[in-house]
CSV table of C-alpha atoms in Angstrom, one decimal:
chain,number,residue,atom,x,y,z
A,1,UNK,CA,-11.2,5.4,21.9
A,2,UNK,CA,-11.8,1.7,20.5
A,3,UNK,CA,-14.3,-0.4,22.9
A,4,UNK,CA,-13.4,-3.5,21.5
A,5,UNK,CA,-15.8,-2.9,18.9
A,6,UNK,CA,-15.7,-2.0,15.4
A,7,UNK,CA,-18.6,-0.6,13.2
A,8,UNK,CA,-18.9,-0.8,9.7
A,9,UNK,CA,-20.5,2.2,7.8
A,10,UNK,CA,-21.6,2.0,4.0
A,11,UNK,CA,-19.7,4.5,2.2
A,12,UNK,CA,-23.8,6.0,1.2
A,13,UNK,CA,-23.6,9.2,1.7
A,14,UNK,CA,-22.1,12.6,3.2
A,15,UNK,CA,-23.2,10.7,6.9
A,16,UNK,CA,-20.6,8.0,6.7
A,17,UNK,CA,-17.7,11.1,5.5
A,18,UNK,CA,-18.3,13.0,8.0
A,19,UNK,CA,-18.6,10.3,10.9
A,20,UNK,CA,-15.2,9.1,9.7
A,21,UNK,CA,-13.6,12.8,10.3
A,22,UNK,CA,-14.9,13.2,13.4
A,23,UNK,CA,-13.8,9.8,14.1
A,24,UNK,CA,-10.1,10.6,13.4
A,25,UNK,CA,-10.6,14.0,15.0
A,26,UNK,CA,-11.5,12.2,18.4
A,27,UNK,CA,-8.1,10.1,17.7
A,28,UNK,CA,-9.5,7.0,16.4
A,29,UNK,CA,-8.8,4.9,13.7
A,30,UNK,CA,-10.8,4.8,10.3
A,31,UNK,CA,-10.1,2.3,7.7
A,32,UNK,CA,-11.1,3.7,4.5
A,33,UNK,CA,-10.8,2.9,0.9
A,34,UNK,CA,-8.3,4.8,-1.7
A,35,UNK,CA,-7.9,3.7,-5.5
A,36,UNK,CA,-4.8,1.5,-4.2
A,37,UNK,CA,-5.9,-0.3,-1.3
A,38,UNK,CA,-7.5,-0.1,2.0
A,39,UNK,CA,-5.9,2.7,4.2
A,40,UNK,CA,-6.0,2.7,7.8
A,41,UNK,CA,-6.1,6.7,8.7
A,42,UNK,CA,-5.2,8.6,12.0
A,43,UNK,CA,-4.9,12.3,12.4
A,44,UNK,CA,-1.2,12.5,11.3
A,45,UNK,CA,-0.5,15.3,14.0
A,46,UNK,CA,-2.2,13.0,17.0
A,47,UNK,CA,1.1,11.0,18.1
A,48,UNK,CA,-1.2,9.0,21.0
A,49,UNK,CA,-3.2,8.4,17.9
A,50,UNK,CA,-0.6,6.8,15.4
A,51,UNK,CA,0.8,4.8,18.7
A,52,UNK,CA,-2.6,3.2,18.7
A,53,UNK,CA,-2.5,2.7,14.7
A,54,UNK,CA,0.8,0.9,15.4
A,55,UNK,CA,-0.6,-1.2,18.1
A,56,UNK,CA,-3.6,-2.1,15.9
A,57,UNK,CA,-1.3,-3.4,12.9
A,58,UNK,CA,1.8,-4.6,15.2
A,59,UNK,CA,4.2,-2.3,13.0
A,60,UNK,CA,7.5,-2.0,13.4
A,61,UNK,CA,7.9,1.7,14.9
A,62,UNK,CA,10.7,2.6,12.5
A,63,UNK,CA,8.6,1.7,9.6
A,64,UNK,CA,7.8,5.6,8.6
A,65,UNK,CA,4.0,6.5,7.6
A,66,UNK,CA,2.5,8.2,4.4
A,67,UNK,CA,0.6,11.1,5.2
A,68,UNK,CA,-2.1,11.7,3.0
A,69,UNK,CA,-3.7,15.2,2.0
A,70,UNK,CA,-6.6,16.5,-0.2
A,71,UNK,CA,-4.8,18.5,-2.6
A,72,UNK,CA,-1.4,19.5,-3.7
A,73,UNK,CA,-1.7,23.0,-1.9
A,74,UNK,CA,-1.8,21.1,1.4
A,75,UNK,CA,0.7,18.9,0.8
A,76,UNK,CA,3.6,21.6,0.3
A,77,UNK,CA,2.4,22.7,4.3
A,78,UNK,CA,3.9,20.0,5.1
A,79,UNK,CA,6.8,19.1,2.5
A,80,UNK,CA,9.3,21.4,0.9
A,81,UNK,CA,8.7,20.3,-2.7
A,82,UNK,CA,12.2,20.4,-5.3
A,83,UNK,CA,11.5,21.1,-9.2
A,84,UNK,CA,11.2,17.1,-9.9
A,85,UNK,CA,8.4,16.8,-6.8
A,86,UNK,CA,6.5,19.8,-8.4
A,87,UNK,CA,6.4,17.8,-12.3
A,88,UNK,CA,5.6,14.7,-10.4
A,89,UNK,CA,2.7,16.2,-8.3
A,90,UNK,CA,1.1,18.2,-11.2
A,91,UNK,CA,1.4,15.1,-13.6
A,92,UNK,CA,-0.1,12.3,-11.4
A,93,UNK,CA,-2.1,13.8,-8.3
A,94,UNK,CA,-4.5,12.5,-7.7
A,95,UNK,CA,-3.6,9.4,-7.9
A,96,UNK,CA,-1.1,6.5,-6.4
A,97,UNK,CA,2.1,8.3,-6.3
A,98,UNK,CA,4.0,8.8,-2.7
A,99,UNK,CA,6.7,11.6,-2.8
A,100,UNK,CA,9.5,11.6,0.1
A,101,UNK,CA,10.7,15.0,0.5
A,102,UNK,CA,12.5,17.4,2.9
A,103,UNK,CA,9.4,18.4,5.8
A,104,UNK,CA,9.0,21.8,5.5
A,105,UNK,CA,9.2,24.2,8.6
A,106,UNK,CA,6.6,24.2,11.0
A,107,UNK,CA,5.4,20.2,9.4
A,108,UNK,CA,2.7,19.3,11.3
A,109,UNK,CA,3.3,15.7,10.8
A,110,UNK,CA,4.3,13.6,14.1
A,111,UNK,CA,8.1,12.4,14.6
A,112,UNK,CA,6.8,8.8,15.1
A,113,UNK,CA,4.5,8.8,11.7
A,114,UNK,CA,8.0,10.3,9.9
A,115,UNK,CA,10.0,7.3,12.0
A,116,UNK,CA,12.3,10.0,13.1
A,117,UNK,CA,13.7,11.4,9.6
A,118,UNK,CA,13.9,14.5,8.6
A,119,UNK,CA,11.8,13.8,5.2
A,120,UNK,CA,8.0,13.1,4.6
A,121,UNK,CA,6.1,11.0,2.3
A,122,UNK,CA,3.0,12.4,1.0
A,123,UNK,CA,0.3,11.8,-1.0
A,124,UNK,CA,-2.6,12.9,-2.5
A,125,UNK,CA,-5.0,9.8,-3.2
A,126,UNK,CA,-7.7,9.7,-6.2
A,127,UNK,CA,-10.2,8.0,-4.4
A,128,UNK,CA,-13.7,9.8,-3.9
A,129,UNK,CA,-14.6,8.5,-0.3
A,130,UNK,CA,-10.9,9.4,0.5
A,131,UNK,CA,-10.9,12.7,-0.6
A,132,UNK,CA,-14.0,13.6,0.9
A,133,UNK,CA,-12.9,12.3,4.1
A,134,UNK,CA,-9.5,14.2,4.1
A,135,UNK,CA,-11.6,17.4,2.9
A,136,UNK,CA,-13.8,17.0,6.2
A,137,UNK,CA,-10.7,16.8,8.8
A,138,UNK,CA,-8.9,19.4,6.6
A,139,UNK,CA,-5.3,18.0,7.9
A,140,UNK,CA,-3.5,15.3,6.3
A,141,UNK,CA,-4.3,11.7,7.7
A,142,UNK,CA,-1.6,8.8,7.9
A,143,UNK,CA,-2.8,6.0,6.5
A,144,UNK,CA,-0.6,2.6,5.6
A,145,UNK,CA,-2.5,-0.4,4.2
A,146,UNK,CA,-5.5,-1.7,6.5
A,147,UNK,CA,-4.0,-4.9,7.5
A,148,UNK,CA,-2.1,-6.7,10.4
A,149,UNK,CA,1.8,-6.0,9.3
A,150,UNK,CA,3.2,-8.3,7.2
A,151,UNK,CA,0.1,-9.7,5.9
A,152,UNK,CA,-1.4,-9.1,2.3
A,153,UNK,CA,-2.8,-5.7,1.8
A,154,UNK,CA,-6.8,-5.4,1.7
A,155,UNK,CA,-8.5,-4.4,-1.5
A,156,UNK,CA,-12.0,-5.2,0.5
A,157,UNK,CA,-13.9,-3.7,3.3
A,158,UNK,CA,-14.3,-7.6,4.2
A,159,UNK,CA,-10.6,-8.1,4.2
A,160,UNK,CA,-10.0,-4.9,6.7
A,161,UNK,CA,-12.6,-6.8,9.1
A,162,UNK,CA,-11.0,-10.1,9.3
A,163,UNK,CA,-7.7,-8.6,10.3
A,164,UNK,CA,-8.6,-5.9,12.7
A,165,UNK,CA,-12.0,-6.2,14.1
A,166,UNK,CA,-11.9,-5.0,17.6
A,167,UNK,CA,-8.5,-3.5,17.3
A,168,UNK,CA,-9.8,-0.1,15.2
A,169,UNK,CA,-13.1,2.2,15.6
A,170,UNK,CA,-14.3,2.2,11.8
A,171,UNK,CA,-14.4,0.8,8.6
A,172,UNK,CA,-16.0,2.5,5.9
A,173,UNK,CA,-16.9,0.1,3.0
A,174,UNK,CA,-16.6,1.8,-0.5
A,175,UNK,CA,-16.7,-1.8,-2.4
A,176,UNK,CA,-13.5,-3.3,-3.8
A,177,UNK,CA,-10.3,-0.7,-4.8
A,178,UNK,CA,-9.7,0.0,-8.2
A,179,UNK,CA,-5.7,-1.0,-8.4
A,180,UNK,CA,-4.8,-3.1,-5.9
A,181,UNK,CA,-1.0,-2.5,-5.3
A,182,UNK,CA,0.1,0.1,-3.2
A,183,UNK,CA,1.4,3.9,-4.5
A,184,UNK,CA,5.2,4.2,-5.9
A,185,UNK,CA,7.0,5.9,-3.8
A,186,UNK,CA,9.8,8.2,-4.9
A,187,UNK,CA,12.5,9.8,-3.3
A,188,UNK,CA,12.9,13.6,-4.6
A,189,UNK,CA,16.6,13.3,-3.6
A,190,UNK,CA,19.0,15.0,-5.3
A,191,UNK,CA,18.3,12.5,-8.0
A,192,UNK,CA,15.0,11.3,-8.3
A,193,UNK,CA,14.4,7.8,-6.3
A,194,UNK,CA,12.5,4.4,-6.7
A,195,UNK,CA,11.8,3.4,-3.6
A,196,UNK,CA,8.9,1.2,-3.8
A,197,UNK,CA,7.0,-0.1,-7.5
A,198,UNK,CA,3.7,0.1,-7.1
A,199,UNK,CA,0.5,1.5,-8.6
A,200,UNK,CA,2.0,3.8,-11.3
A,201,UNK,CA,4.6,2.2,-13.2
A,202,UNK,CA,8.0,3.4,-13.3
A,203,UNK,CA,7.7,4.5,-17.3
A,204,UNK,CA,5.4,7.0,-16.4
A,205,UNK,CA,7.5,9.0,-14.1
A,206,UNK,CA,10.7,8.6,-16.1
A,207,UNK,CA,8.7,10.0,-19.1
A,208,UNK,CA,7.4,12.9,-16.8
A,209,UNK,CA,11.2,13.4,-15.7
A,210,UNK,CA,12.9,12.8,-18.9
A,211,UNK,CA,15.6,10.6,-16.9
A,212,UNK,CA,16.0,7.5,-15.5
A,213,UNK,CA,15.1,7.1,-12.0
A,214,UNK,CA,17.6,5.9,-9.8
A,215,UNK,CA,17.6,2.5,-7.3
A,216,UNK,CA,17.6,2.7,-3.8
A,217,UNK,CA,21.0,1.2,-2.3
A,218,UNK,CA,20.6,-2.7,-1.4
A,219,UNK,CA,21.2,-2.0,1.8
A,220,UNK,CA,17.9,0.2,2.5
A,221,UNK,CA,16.0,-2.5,1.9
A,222,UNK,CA,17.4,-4.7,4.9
A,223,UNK,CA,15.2,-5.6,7.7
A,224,UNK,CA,17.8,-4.7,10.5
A,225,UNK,CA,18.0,-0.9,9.2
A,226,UNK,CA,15.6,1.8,8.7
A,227,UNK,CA,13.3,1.9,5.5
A,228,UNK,CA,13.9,5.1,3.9
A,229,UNK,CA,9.9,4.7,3.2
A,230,UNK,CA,6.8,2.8,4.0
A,231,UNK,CA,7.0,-0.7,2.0
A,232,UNK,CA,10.6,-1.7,2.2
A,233,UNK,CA,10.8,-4.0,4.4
A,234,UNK,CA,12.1,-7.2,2.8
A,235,UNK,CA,9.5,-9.3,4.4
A,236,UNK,CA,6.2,-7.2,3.8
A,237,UNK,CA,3.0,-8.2,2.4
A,238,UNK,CA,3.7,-11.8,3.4
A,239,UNK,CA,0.9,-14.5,3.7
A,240,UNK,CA,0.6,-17.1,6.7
A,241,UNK,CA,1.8,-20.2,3.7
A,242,UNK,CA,5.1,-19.7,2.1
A,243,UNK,CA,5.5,-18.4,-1.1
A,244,UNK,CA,7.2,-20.2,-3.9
A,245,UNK,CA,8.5,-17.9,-6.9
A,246,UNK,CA,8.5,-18.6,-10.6
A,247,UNK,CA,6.9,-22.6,-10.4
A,248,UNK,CA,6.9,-23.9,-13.7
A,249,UNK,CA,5.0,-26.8,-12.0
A,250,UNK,CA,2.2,-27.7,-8.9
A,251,UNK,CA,4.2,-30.0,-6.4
A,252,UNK,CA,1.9,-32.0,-4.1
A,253,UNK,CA,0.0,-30.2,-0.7
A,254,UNK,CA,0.6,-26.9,-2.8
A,255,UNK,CA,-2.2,-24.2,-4.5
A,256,UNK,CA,-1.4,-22.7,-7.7
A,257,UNK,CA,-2.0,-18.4,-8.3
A,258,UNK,CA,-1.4,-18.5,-11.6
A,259,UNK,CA,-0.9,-15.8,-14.7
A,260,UNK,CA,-2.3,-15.8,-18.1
A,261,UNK,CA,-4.2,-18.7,-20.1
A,262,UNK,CA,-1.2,-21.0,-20.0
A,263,UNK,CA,-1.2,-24.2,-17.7
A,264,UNK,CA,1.4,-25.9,-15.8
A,265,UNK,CA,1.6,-29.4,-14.8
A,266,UNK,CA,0.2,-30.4,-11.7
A,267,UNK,CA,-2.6,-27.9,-12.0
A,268,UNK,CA,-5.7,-28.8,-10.2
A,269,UNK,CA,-8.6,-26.2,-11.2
A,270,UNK,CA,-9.7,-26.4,-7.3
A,271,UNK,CA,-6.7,-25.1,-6.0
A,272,UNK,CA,-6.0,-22.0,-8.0
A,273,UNK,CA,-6.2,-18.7,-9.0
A,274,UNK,CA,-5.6,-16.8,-11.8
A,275,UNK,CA,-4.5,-13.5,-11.4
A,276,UNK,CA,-5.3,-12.5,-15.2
A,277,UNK,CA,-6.5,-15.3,-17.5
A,278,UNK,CA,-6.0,-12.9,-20.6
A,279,UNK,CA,-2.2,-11.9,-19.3
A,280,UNK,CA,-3.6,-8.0,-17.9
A,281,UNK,CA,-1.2,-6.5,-15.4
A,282,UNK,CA,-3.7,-4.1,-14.5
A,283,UNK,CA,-6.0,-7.0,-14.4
A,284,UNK,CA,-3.6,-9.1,-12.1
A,285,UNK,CA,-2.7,-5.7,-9.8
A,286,UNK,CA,-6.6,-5.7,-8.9
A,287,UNK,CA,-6.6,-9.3,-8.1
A,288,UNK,CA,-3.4,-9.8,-6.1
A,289,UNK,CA,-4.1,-9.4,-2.8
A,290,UNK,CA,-7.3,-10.8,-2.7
A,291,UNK,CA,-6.2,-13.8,-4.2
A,292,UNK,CA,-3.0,-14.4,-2.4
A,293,UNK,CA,-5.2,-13.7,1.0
A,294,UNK,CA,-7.7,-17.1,-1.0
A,295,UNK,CA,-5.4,-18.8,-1.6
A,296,UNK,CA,-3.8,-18.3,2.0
A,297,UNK,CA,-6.9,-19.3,3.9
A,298,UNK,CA,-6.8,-22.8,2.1
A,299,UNK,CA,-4.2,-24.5,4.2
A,300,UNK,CA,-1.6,-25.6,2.2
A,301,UNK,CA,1.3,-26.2,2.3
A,302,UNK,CA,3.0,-24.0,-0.1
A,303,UNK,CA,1.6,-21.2,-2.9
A,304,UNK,CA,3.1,-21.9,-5.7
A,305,UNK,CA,3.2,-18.8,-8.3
A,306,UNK,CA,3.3,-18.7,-12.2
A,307,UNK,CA,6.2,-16.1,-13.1
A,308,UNK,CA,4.8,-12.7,-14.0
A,309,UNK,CA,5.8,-10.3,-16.5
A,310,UNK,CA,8.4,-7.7,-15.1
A,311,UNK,CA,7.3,-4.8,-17.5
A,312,UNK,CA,4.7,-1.7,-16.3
A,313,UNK,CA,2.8,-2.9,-12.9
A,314,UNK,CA,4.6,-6.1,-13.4
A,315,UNK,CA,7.6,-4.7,-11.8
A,316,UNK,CA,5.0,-4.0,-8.8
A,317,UNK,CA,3.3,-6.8,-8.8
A,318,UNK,CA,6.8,-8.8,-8.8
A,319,UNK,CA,8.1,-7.2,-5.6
A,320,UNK,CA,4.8,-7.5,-3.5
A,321,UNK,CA,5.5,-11.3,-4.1
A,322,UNK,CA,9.0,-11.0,-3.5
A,323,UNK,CA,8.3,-9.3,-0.4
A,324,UNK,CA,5.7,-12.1,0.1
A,325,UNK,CA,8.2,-15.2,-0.6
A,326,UNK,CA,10.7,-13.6,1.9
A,327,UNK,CA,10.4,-16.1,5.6
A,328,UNK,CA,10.9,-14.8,9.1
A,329,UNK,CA,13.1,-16.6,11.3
């Protein structure tokens, strides 16, 4: 239904919510906020709809879709949820958690959001203007990150706009997200499953569980295969400059993002970012995107990044820019 144009509502009322739903009920696309980042939603059962959604971000078709829901009760319409799912769902939902599970008969979700498997993942997102809009439509919404594919996730209503003006119908501007990574995803397998870090940190859920969770196999991750969920493409969330890991020092024609209130050598305060000046994860989660998409815009010739913890949303925050670091051919 897009015209080439794209309008941006303030997220001021029960106006703007209810505009959105009848967007996505029309089969357009709404880019909305959720406490993770940005979402780009289309009625999940709408297959014309999600082909457009695809089109809008150029994503890879076999990359498989998260539908989100309002509440727990409509996600098991659509998933068939295992004793570790139902712990996981009561513990954290609301909130950034993705479950893949078995689609349960009858799921109204589209074969091309689910990429052609026989499982869903599913969420049920914490965000206000998010859950008002999914109460509106009262169907669950696909919605992956609001961004063209590849590049670094949006944590603005500004950032949606510069990357897909004229290609969608709607962006509802709730003001900067709240956590800045995208959900966890696990796998409720036979064993439980980290697919993706993200959002909640893996300690969490293993408390929740009272087990480990296990790894995906290396070869899930591969571009040339099928993702077994949104996110695991090895060369997602990539910036236009190439990413250098772990710099213990600036070269020349590079920017610095930099973590904590250490400096390295080389540092020039004009060309760099610090994720968390004070070492927060949190802190540096909320400012990731953002600052990679700054840093991005400044033409360098490389980003060079400060090595980042790898405990709680470290471990997220290290494979966004590991994802990020990863070159096309």
């Amino acid at each position: 239904m897009n015209s080439g144009l794209t309008m941006l509502l303030p997220a001021a009322g029960k106006a703007t919510t209810e505009a959105a739903a009848r967007c996505l009920r029309e089969g357009g696309l709404v880019a909305f906020p959720t406490e993770t980042v940005y979402g780009l939603g289309a009625d999940a059962g709408n297959a014309a709809a999600i082909a457009r959604l695809y089109q809008a971000k150029g994503r890879p078709s076999f990359n498989p879709l998260i539908a989100h829901v309002g509440d727990p009760a409509a996600a098991r319409r659509i998933a068939d949820f295992n004793k570790e799912a139902m712990l996981l769902a009561e513990a954290f939902w609301p909130g950034p958690l993705t479950l893949v599970l078995s689609k349960a008969p009858g799921c109204p979700v589209a074969d091309l959001a689910t990429a052609g498997l026989d499982t869903v993942a599913v969420r049920v997102p914490a965000h206000p203007i998010a859950r008002e809009i999914l109460r509106i439509f009262d169907g669950p919404v696909v919605a992956p990150s609001a961004n063209l594919s590849g590049h670094v996730s949006p944590t603005t209503a500004e950032h949606v706009r510069s990357d897909l003006a004229g290609l969608i119908d709607l962006i509802v501007d709730g003001g900067p997200v709240e956590v800045g990574v995208e959900s966890t995803i696990v796998g409720c397998f036979e064993a439980p499953m980290l697919l993706r870090p993200g959002g909640l940190p893996r300690e969490a859920i293993e408390r929740v569980l009272g087990r480990a969770l296990l790894q995906p196999p290396p070869e899930a991750e591969a571009d040339s295969g099928q993702p077994l969920a949104p996110g695991m493409l090895a060369s997602h969330y990539a910036p236009r400059t190439r990413v250098r890991l772990d710099a213990n020092k600036v070269e020349a024609g590079e920017v610095l993002l930099a973590f904590g209130p250490d400096r390295i050598s080389g540092t020039d305060a004009s060309c760099m970012m610090n994720l968390s000046e004070r070492g927060d994860l949190a802190e540096a989660a909320a400012n990731l995107f953002g600052y990679l998409r700054a840093l991005d815009a400044k033409g360098a010739r490389a980003i060079a990044v400060m090595p980042v913890p790898h405990r709680g949303l470290g471990e997220a925050i290290n494979d966004r820019l590991r994802r990020a670091a990863v070159r096309q051919d």
